[in-house]
Amino acid sequence: MKKATKVMALAAAMVMLACTLTACGSGKGGKLTFGTNAEFPPFEFVASEGVIDQYDGIDMAIAKNIAEQNGMTAAIENMEFDSLLVALQNGQIDAVIAGMTATDERRETVDFSTTYYTATQVMIVKEDSDITTAADMADKKICVIQGYTGEICVQDMGYPYEAFKKGTEAVLELVNGKCDVVVIDSATAQKYVSDNEGLKIVEDASAFESEEYAIAVQKGNTELLEKINKSIEAMLADGTINELAVKYTEAVSEE
Ligand code: ARG
């Protein structure tokens, strides 16, 4: 081997070693990019100091753990909820973690991980509301959030509704008496009720099915899906996810 070739070979070997040590070359430079919509406490919201940059919540802590357990660093791309699955298909993000319910419709375009949280839709109403079941919404003004499963539920029930971009906007409408009921996921509803005076939650288990939150990856990305599933299973088994749920629901109601 000529000296120049030897030097080159040595340099190449050193680059490879450096890559192994820093986990570059696995995925995108050791970075695992999750897409979310940080308008969904206690799962994801913007805080002065979050677990990943300014992003905080149960999902953000889960995302961070998944990345770290696989020798990577978690990054967050915050976008509209409706854009998440498109961004995933485009390869702009590696996975979606957004309190996203694994529905059959969504399964047509993406693959979902193991369930990490089970929720249900509930109704937020004023304390003096006469709504006690989902059927009572028939002649009421209903608010939902665009693209959420709550919108699909109300649609399926055949009731007219108004859709908002953010949960906070829909809740403000309710507080101001411009709508009678907001249909949204249970834990997020709890947060809004503790943040605003004069609201309560009405449940109707016979009208709203339980929903399973899961992480979405591109269809066929089994390599990443397996890593994610392993981490989720470990975090379910050792109580991490439970602890996070307790921590963020308490922190949220103390605010
Ligand atoms: N679970 C509902 C759904 O999948 C709402 C999720 C909203 N998440 C969010 N990060 N904004 O449609």
mmCIF file of C-alpha atoms and ligand atoms in Angstrom:
data_model
loop_
_atom_site.group_PDB
_atom_site.id
_atom_site.type_symbol
_atom_site.label_atom_id
_atom_site.label_comp_id
_atom_site.label_asym_id
_atom_site.label_seq_id
_atom_site.Cartn_x
_atom_site.Cartn_y
_atom_site.Cartn_z
ATOM 1 C CA MET A 1 0.000 0.000 0.000
ATOM 2 C CA LYS A 2 1.314 3.451 -0.880
ATOM 3 C CA LYS A 3 1.728 5.823 1.991
ATOM 4 C CA ALA A 4 -1.036 8.166 0.742
ATOM 5 C CA THR A 5 -3.445 5.232 0.441
ATOM 6 C CA LYS A 6 -2.546 4.091 3.946
ATOM 7 C CA VAL A 7 -3.263 7.543 5.345
ATOM 8 C CA MET A 8 -6.597 7.615 3.523
ATOM 9 C CA ALA A 9 -7.526 4.165 4.807
ATOM 10 C CA LEU A 10 -6.627 5.182 8.342
ATOM 11 C CA ALA A 11 -8.668 8.364 8.036
ATOM 12 C CA ALA A 12 -11.639 6.388 6.740
ATOM 13 C CA ALA A 13 -11.338 3.931 9.624
ATOM 14 C CA MET A 14 -11.253 6.787 12.105
ATOM 15 C CA VAL A 15 -14.372 8.368 10.604
ATOM 16 C CA MET A 16 -16.136 5.031 10.869
ATOM 17 C CA LEU A 17 -15.098 4.644 14.488
ATOM 18 C CA ALA A 18 -16.286 8.160 15.296
ATOM 19 C CA CYS A 19 -19.588 7.316 13.681
ATOM 20 C CA THR A 20 -20.003 4.220 15.790
ATOM 21 C CA LEU A 21 -19.249 6.149 18.954
ATOM 22 C CA THR A 22 -21.725 8.947 18.211
ATOM 23 C CA ALA A 23 -24.292 6.655 16.568
ATOM 24 C CA CYS A 24 -24.216 8.729 13.400
ATOM 25 C CA GLY A 25 -25.248 6.828 10.352
ATOM 26 C CA SER A 26 -28.070 5.167 12.284
ATOM 27 C CA GLY A 27 -31.060 7.023 10.947
ATOM 28 C CA LYS A 28 -30.489 10.712 10.381
ATOM 29 C CA GLY A 29 -27.258 11.477 12.190
ATOM 30 C CA GLY A 30 -28.586 9.939 15.383
ATOM 31 C CA LYS A 31 -31.543 12.270 15.434
ATOM 32 C CA LEU A 32 -35.068 10.956 15.731
ATOM 33 C CA THR A 33 -37.539 13.588 14.601
ATOM 34 C CA PHE A 34 -41.055 13.399 15.999
ATOM 35 C CA GLY A 35 -43.890 15.472 14.638
ATOM 36 C CA THR A 36 -46.501 16.746 17.058
ATOM 37 C CA ASN A 37 -49.150 19.393 17.537
ATOM 38 C CA ALA A 38 -48.286 21.008 20.866
ATOM 39 C CA GLU A 39 -51.855 22.117 21.611
ATOM 40 C CA PHE A 40 -52.912 19.067 23.562
ATOM 41 C CA PRO A 41 -52.104 19.142 27.272
ATOM 42 C CA PRO A 42 -51.148 17.060 29.236
ATOM 43 C CA PHE A 43 -49.631 15.165 26.254
ATOM 44 C CA GLU A 44 -47.921 18.049 24.473
ATOM 45 C CA PHE A 45 -47.808 21.742 25.106
ATOM 46 C CA VAL A 46 -45.353 24.603 24.908
ATOM 47 C CA ALA A 47 -43.727 25.539 28.213
ATOM 48 C CA SER A 48 -40.951 27.937 29.218
ATOM 49 C CA GLU A 49 -38.806 24.844 29.710
ATOM 50 C CA GLY A 50 -39.827 21.507 28.284
ATOM 51 C CA VAL A 51 -38.305 18.023 28.146
ATOM 52 C CA ILE A 52 -37.371 18.561 24.483
ATOM 53 C CA ASP A 53 -36.634 22.237 23.826
ATOM 54 C CA GLN A 54 -39.777 24.176 24.777
ATOM 55 C CA TYR A 55 -42.013 21.130 24.327
ATOM 56 C CA ASP A 56 -43.360 19.456 27.430
ATOM 57 C CA GLY A 57 -45.881 16.765 28.330
ATOM 58 C CA ILE A 58 -46.376 13.008 28.586
ATOM 59 C CA ASP A 59 -45.708 12.390 24.879
ATOM 60 C CA MET A 60 -42.606 14.556 24.852
ATOM 61 C CA ALA A 61 -41.093 12.609 27.757
ATOM 62 C CA ILE A 62 -41.982 9.339 26.009
ATOM 63 C CA ALA A 63 -40.377 10.562 22.760
ATOM 64 C CA LYS A 64 -37.221 11.570 24.592
ATOM 65 C CA ASN A 65 -36.975 8.162 26.283
ATOM 66 C CA ILE A 66 -37.504 6.291 23.011
ATOM 67 C CA ALA A 67 -34.738 8.234 21.301
ATOM 68 C CA GLU A 68 -32.316 7.867 24.199
ATOM 69 C CA GLN A 69 -32.981 4.158 24.656
ATOM 70 C CA ASN A 70 -31.972 3.745 21.015
ATOM 71 C CA GLY A 71 -28.851 5.901 21.196
ATOM 72 C CA MET A 72 -30.415 8.853 19.427
ATOM 73 C CA THR A 73 -31.501 12.387 20.251
ATOM 74 C CA ALA A 74 -35.157 13.384 20.005
ATOM 75 C CA ALA A 75 -36.143 16.429 17.976
ATOM 76 C CA ILE A 76 -39.633 17.898 17.691
ATOM 77 C CA GLU A 77 -41.370 19.474 14.733
ATOM 78 C CA ASN A 78 -44.507 21.272 15.838
ATOM 79 C CA MET A 79 -47.237 21.613 13.218
ATOM 80 C CA GLU A 80 -50.986 21.564 12.708
ATOM 81 C CA PHE A 81 -52.601 18.286 13.696
ATOM 82 C CA ASP A 82 -54.002 17.834 10.193
ATOM 83 C CA SER A 83 -50.516 18.080 8.645
ATOM 84 C CA LEU A 84 -48.871 15.377 10.749
ATOM 85 C CA LEU A 85 -49.624 12.288 8.684
ATOM 86 C CA VAL A 86 -48.746 14.046 5.425
ATOM 87 C CA ALA A 87 -45.427 15.201 6.898
ATOM 88 C CA LEU A 88 -44.774 11.617 7.974
ATOM 89 C CA GLN A 89 -45.494 10.250 4.515
ATOM 90 C CA ASN A 90 -43.250 12.918 2.967
ATOM 91 C CA GLY A 91 -40.378 11.907 5.230
ATOM 92 C CA GLN A 92 -40.220 15.343 6.849
ATOM 93 C CA ILE A 93 -40.489 13.602 10.220
ATOM 94 C CA ASP A 94 -39.637 10.054 11.352
ATOM 95 C CA ALA A 95 -42.651 9.462 13.593
ATOM 96 C CA VAL A 96 -45.778 11.127 14.960
ATOM 97 C CA ILE A 97 -46.432 11.359 18.690
ATOM 98 C CA ALA A 98 -49.493 13.509 19.282
ATOM 99 C CA GLY A 99 -52.005 11.748 21.510
ATOM 100 C CA MET A 100 -53.028 10.283 18.210
ATOM 101 C CA THR A 101 -55.733 7.654 18.222
ATOM 102 C CA ALA A 102 -54.929 4.628 16.072
ATOM 103 C CA THR A 103 -58.011 4.528 13.849
ATOM 104 C CA ASP A 104 -58.704 2.151 10.949
ATOM 105 C CA GLU A 105 -58.808 5.086 8.571
ATOM 106 C CA ARG A 106 -55.359 6.291 9.634
ATOM 107 C CA ARG A 107 -54.040 2.711 9.473
ATOM 108 C CA GLU A 108 -54.620 2.850 5.745
ATOM 109 C CA THR A 109 -51.764 5.330 5.354
ATOM 110 C CA VAL A 110 -49.424 4.743 8.321
ATOM 111 C CA ASP A 111 -48.366 2.027 10.765
ATOM 112 C CA PHE A 112 -49.049 2.392 14.486
ATOM 113 C CA SER A 113 -47.021 1.255 17.482
ATOM 114 C CA THR A 114 -48.227 -0.571 20.558
ATOM 115 C CA THR A 115 -50.880 1.415 22.456
ATOM 116 C CA TYR A 116 -49.358 3.553 25.198
ATOM 117 C CA TYR A 117 -52.494 5.262 26.560
ATOM 118 C CA THR A 118 -56.227 4.651 26.465
ATOM 119 C CA ALA A 119 -58.676 7.544 26.374
ATOM 120 C CA THR A 120 -62.231 8.343 25.352
ATOM 121 C CA GLN A 121 -64.148 11.326 24.030
ATOM 122 C CA VAL A 122 -66.072 13.325 26.624
ATOM 123 C CA MET A 123 -68.295 16.397 26.575
ATOM 124 C CA ILE A 124 -67.263 19.632 28.265
ATOM 125 C CA VAL A 125 -70.296 21.727 29.204
ATOM 126 C CA LYS A 126 -71.170 24.637 31.506
ATOM 127 C CA GLU A 127 -71.839 23.554 35.096
ATOM 128 C CA ASP A 128 -75.557 24.340 34.743
ATOM 129 C CA SER A 129 -75.960 22.479 31.431
ATOM 130 C CA ASP A 130 -78.813 20.004 31.001
ATOM 131 C CA ILE A 131 -76.718 17.774 28.735
ATOM 132 C CA THR A 132 -76.329 14.337 30.360
ATOM 133 C CA THR A 133 -75.887 12.041 27.331
ATOM 134 C CA ALA A 134 -74.459 12.366 23.818
ATOM 135 C CA ALA A 135 -78.013 12.269 22.443
ATOM 136 C CA ASP A 136 -78.742 15.484 24.359
ATOM 137 C CA MET A 137 -76.374 17.279 21.972
ATOM 138 C CA ALA A 138 -78.943 16.904 19.172
ATOM 139 C CA ASP A 139 -80.366 20.422 19.447
ATOM 140 C CA LYS A 140 -77.255 22.087 20.904
ATOM 141 C CA LYS A 141 -74.401 24.083 19.437
ATOM 142 C CA ILE A 142 -71.459 21.690 19.302
ATOM 143 C CA CYS A 143 -67.771 22.641 19.047
ATOM 144 C CA VAL A 144 -65.021 20.237 17.994
ATOM 145 C CA ILE A 145 -61.382 20.511 16.986
ATOM 146 C CA GLN A 146 -60.580 20.091 13.327
ATOM 147 C CA GLY A 147 -59.266 16.663 12.390
ATOM 148 C CA TYR A 148 -59.540 15.206 15.894
ATOM 149 C CA THR A 149 -61.443 11.960 16.448
ATOM 150 C CA GLY A 150 -64.003 14.049 18.363
ATOM 151 C CA GLU A 151 -64.968 15.669 15.069
ATOM 152 C CA ILE A 152 -65.389 12.259 13.445
ATOM 153 C CA CYS A 153 -67.587 11.059 16.355
ATOM 154 C CA VAL A 154 -69.923 14.041 16.093
ATOM 155 C CA GLN A 155 -69.990 13.688 12.314
ATOM 156 C CA ASP A 156 -70.951 10.013 12.651
ATOM 157 C CA MET A 157 -73.758 10.960 15.035
ATOM 158 C CA GLY A 158 -75.065 13.220 12.299
ATOM 159 C CA TYR A 159 -75.095 16.437 14.349
ATOM 160 C CA PRO A 160 -74.061 19.808 12.929
ATOM 161 C CA TYR A 161 -71.000 21.359 14.572
ATOM 162 C CA GLU A 162 -68.387 24.058 14.318
ATOM 163 C CA ALA A 163 -64.712 23.060 14.073
ATOM 164 C CA PHE A 164 -61.848 25.047 15.612
ATOM 165 C CA LYS A 165 -58.108 24.781 15.084
ATOM 166 C CA LYS A 166 -57.254 24.568 18.772
ATOM 167 C CA GLY A 167 -58.875 23.117 21.870
ATOM 168 C CA THR A 168 -58.399 26.424 23.681
ATOM 169 C CA GLU A 169 -60.411 28.238 20.987
ATOM 170 C CA ALA A 170 -63.320 25.813 21.284
ATOM 171 C CA VAL A 171 -63.267 26.055 25.084
ATOM 172 C CA LEU A 172 -63.263 29.870 24.902
ATOM 173 C CA GLU A 173 -66.380 29.670 22.736
ATOM 174 C CA LEU A 174 -68.011 27.543 25.430
ATOM 175 C CA VAL A 175 -66.905 29.849 28.248
ATOM 176 C CA ASN A 176 -68.319 32.825 26.322
ATOM 177 C CA GLY A 177 -71.642 31.059 25.859
ATOM 178 C CA LYS A 178 -71.312 30.899 22.079
ATOM 179 C CA CYS A 179 -71.510 27.118 22.048
ATOM 180 C CA ASP A 180 -73.051 24.550 24.410
ATOM 181 C CA VAL A 181 -70.640 21.647 24.339
ATOM 182 C CA VAL A 182 -67.065 20.777 23.316
ATOM 183 C CA VAL A 183 -66.311 17.160 22.389
ATOM 184 C CA ILE A 184 -62.660 16.289 23.041
ATOM 185 C CA ASP A 185 -60.373 13.625 24.554
ATOM 186 C CA SER A 186 -60.786 12.933 28.286
ATOM 187 C CA ALA A 187 -57.406 13.939 29.758
ATOM 188 C CA THR A 188 -57.270 17.144 27.734
ATOM 189 C CA ALA A 189 -60.857 17.955 28.749
ATOM 190 C CA GLN A 190 -59.821 17.519 32.393
ATOM 191 C CA LYS A 191 -57.083 20.069 31.915
ATOM 192 C CA TYR A 192 -59.450 22.630 30.361
ATOM 193 C CA VAL A 193 -62.039 22.138 33.098
ATOM 194 C CA SER A 194 -59.448 22.754 35.815
ATOM 195 C CA ASP A 195 -58.174 25.829 33.960
ATOM 196 C CA ASN A 196 -61.599 27.457 33.519
ATOM 197 C CA GLU A 197 -64.262 28.181 36.119
ATOM 198 C CA GLY A 198 -67.814 26.982 35.657
ATOM 199 C CA LEU A 199 -67.194 23.988 33.404
ATOM 200 C CA LYS A 200 -67.748 20.271 33.966
ATOM 201 C CA ILE A 201 -67.244 17.007 32.127
ATOM 202 C CA VAL A 202 -70.094 14.751 31.013
ATOM 203 C CA GLU A 203 -69.218 11.185 30.032
ATOM 204 C CA ASP A 204 -71.249 8.803 27.899
ATOM 205 C CA ALA A 205 -69.472 5.471 27.620
ATOM 206 C CA SER A 206 -72.215 3.989 25.447
ATOM 207 C CA ALA A 207 -71.822 6.729 22.833
ATOM 208 C CA PHE A 208 -68.031 7.125 22.773
ATOM 209 C CA GLU A 209 -65.760 4.143 22.279
ATOM 210 C CA SER A 210 -62.402 3.913 23.979
ATOM 211 C CA GLU A 211 -59.489 5.210 21.910
ATOM 212 C CA GLU A 212 -55.934 3.953 21.846
ATOM 213 C CA TYR A 213 -53.079 6.428 21.537
ATOM 214 C CA ALA A 214 -50.125 5.144 19.528
ATOM 215 C CA ILE A 215 -47.069 6.436 17.691
ATOM 216 C CA ALA A 216 -47.260 6.489 13.891
ATOM 217 C CA VAL A 217 -44.417 5.635 11.509
ATOM 218 C CA GLN A 218 -44.286 5.398 7.728
ATOM 219 C CA LYS A 219 -45.989 2.317 6.360
ATOM 220 C CA GLY A 220 -43.465 -0.510 6.246
ATOM 221 C CA ASN A 221 -40.848 1.124 8.496
ATOM 222 C CA THR A 222 -40.628 -1.994 10.650
ATOM 223 C CA GLU A 223 -37.083 -1.210 11.794
ATOM 224 C CA LEU A 224 -38.160 1.970 13.567
ATOM 225 C CA LEU A 225 -41.486 0.504 14.657
ATOM 226 C CA GLU A 226 -39.743 -2.365 16.434
ATOM 227 C CA LYS A 227 -37.451 0.026 18.308
ATOM 228 C CA ILE A 228 -40.413 2.162 19.329
ATOM 229 C CA ASN A 229 -42.471 -0.841 20.421
ATOM 230 C CA LYS A 230 -39.636 -2.223 22.524
ATOM 231 C CA SER A 231 -39.251 1.101 24.310
ATOM 232 C CA ILE A 232 -42.997 1.511 24.858
ATOM 233 C CA GLU A 233 -43.290 -2.012 26.232
ATOM 234 C CA ALA A 234 -40.418 -1.354 28.635
ATOM 235 C CA MET A 235 -41.957 1.950 29.767
ATOM 236 C CA LEU A 236 -45.325 0.289 30.325
ATOM 237 C CA ALA A 237 -43.764 -2.612 32.216
ATOM 238 C CA ASP A 238 -41.622 -0.516 34.584
ATOM 239 C CA GLY A 239 -44.349 2.034 35.276
ATOM 240 C CA THR A 240 -42.666 4.968 33.514
ATOM 241 C CA ILE A 241 -45.711 5.852 31.440
ATOM 242 C CA ASN A 242 -47.986 5.599 34.451
ATOM 243 C CA GLU A 243 -45.714 7.908 36.426
ATOM 244 C CA LEU A 244 -45.611 10.401 33.576
ATOM 245 C CA ALA A 245 -49.405 10.398 33.314
ATOM 246 C CA VAL A 246 -49.727 11.069 37.046
ATOM 247 C CA LYS A 247 -47.000 13.715 37.022
ATOM 248 C CA TYR A 248 -48.406 15.694 34.117
ATOM 249 C CA THR A 249 -52.030 15.513 35.189
ATOM 250 C CA GLU A 250 -51.099 16.737 38.671
ATOM 251 C CA ALA A 251 -48.750 19.451 37.440
ATOM 252 C CA VAL A 252 -51.423 20.544 35.030
ATOM 253 C CA SER A 253 -54.191 20.863 37.611
ATOM 254 C CA GLU A 254 -51.980 22.790 40.046
ATOM 255 C CA GLU A 255 -51.353 25.581 37.538
HETATM 256 N N1 ARG B 1 -56.905 11.652 19.998
HETATM 257 C C1 ARG B 1 -57.409 12.593 19.044
HETATM 258 C C2 ARG B 1 -57.088 12.159 17.643
HETATM 259 O O1 ARG B 1 -56.302 11.309 17.434
HETATM 260 C C3 ARG B 1 -56.901 14.004 19.289
HETATM 261 C C4 ARG B 1 -55.424 14.165 19.222
HETATM 262 C C5 ARG B 1 -54.975 15.597 19.230
HETATM 263 N N2 ARG B 1 -53.569 15.711 19.435
HETATM 264 C C6 ARG B 1 -52.861 16.836 19.354
HETATM 265 N N3 ARG B 1 -51.573 16.757 19.632
HETATM 266 N N4 ARG B 1 -53.387 17.977 19.018
HETATM 267 O O2 ARG B 1 -57.634 12.650 16.696
#
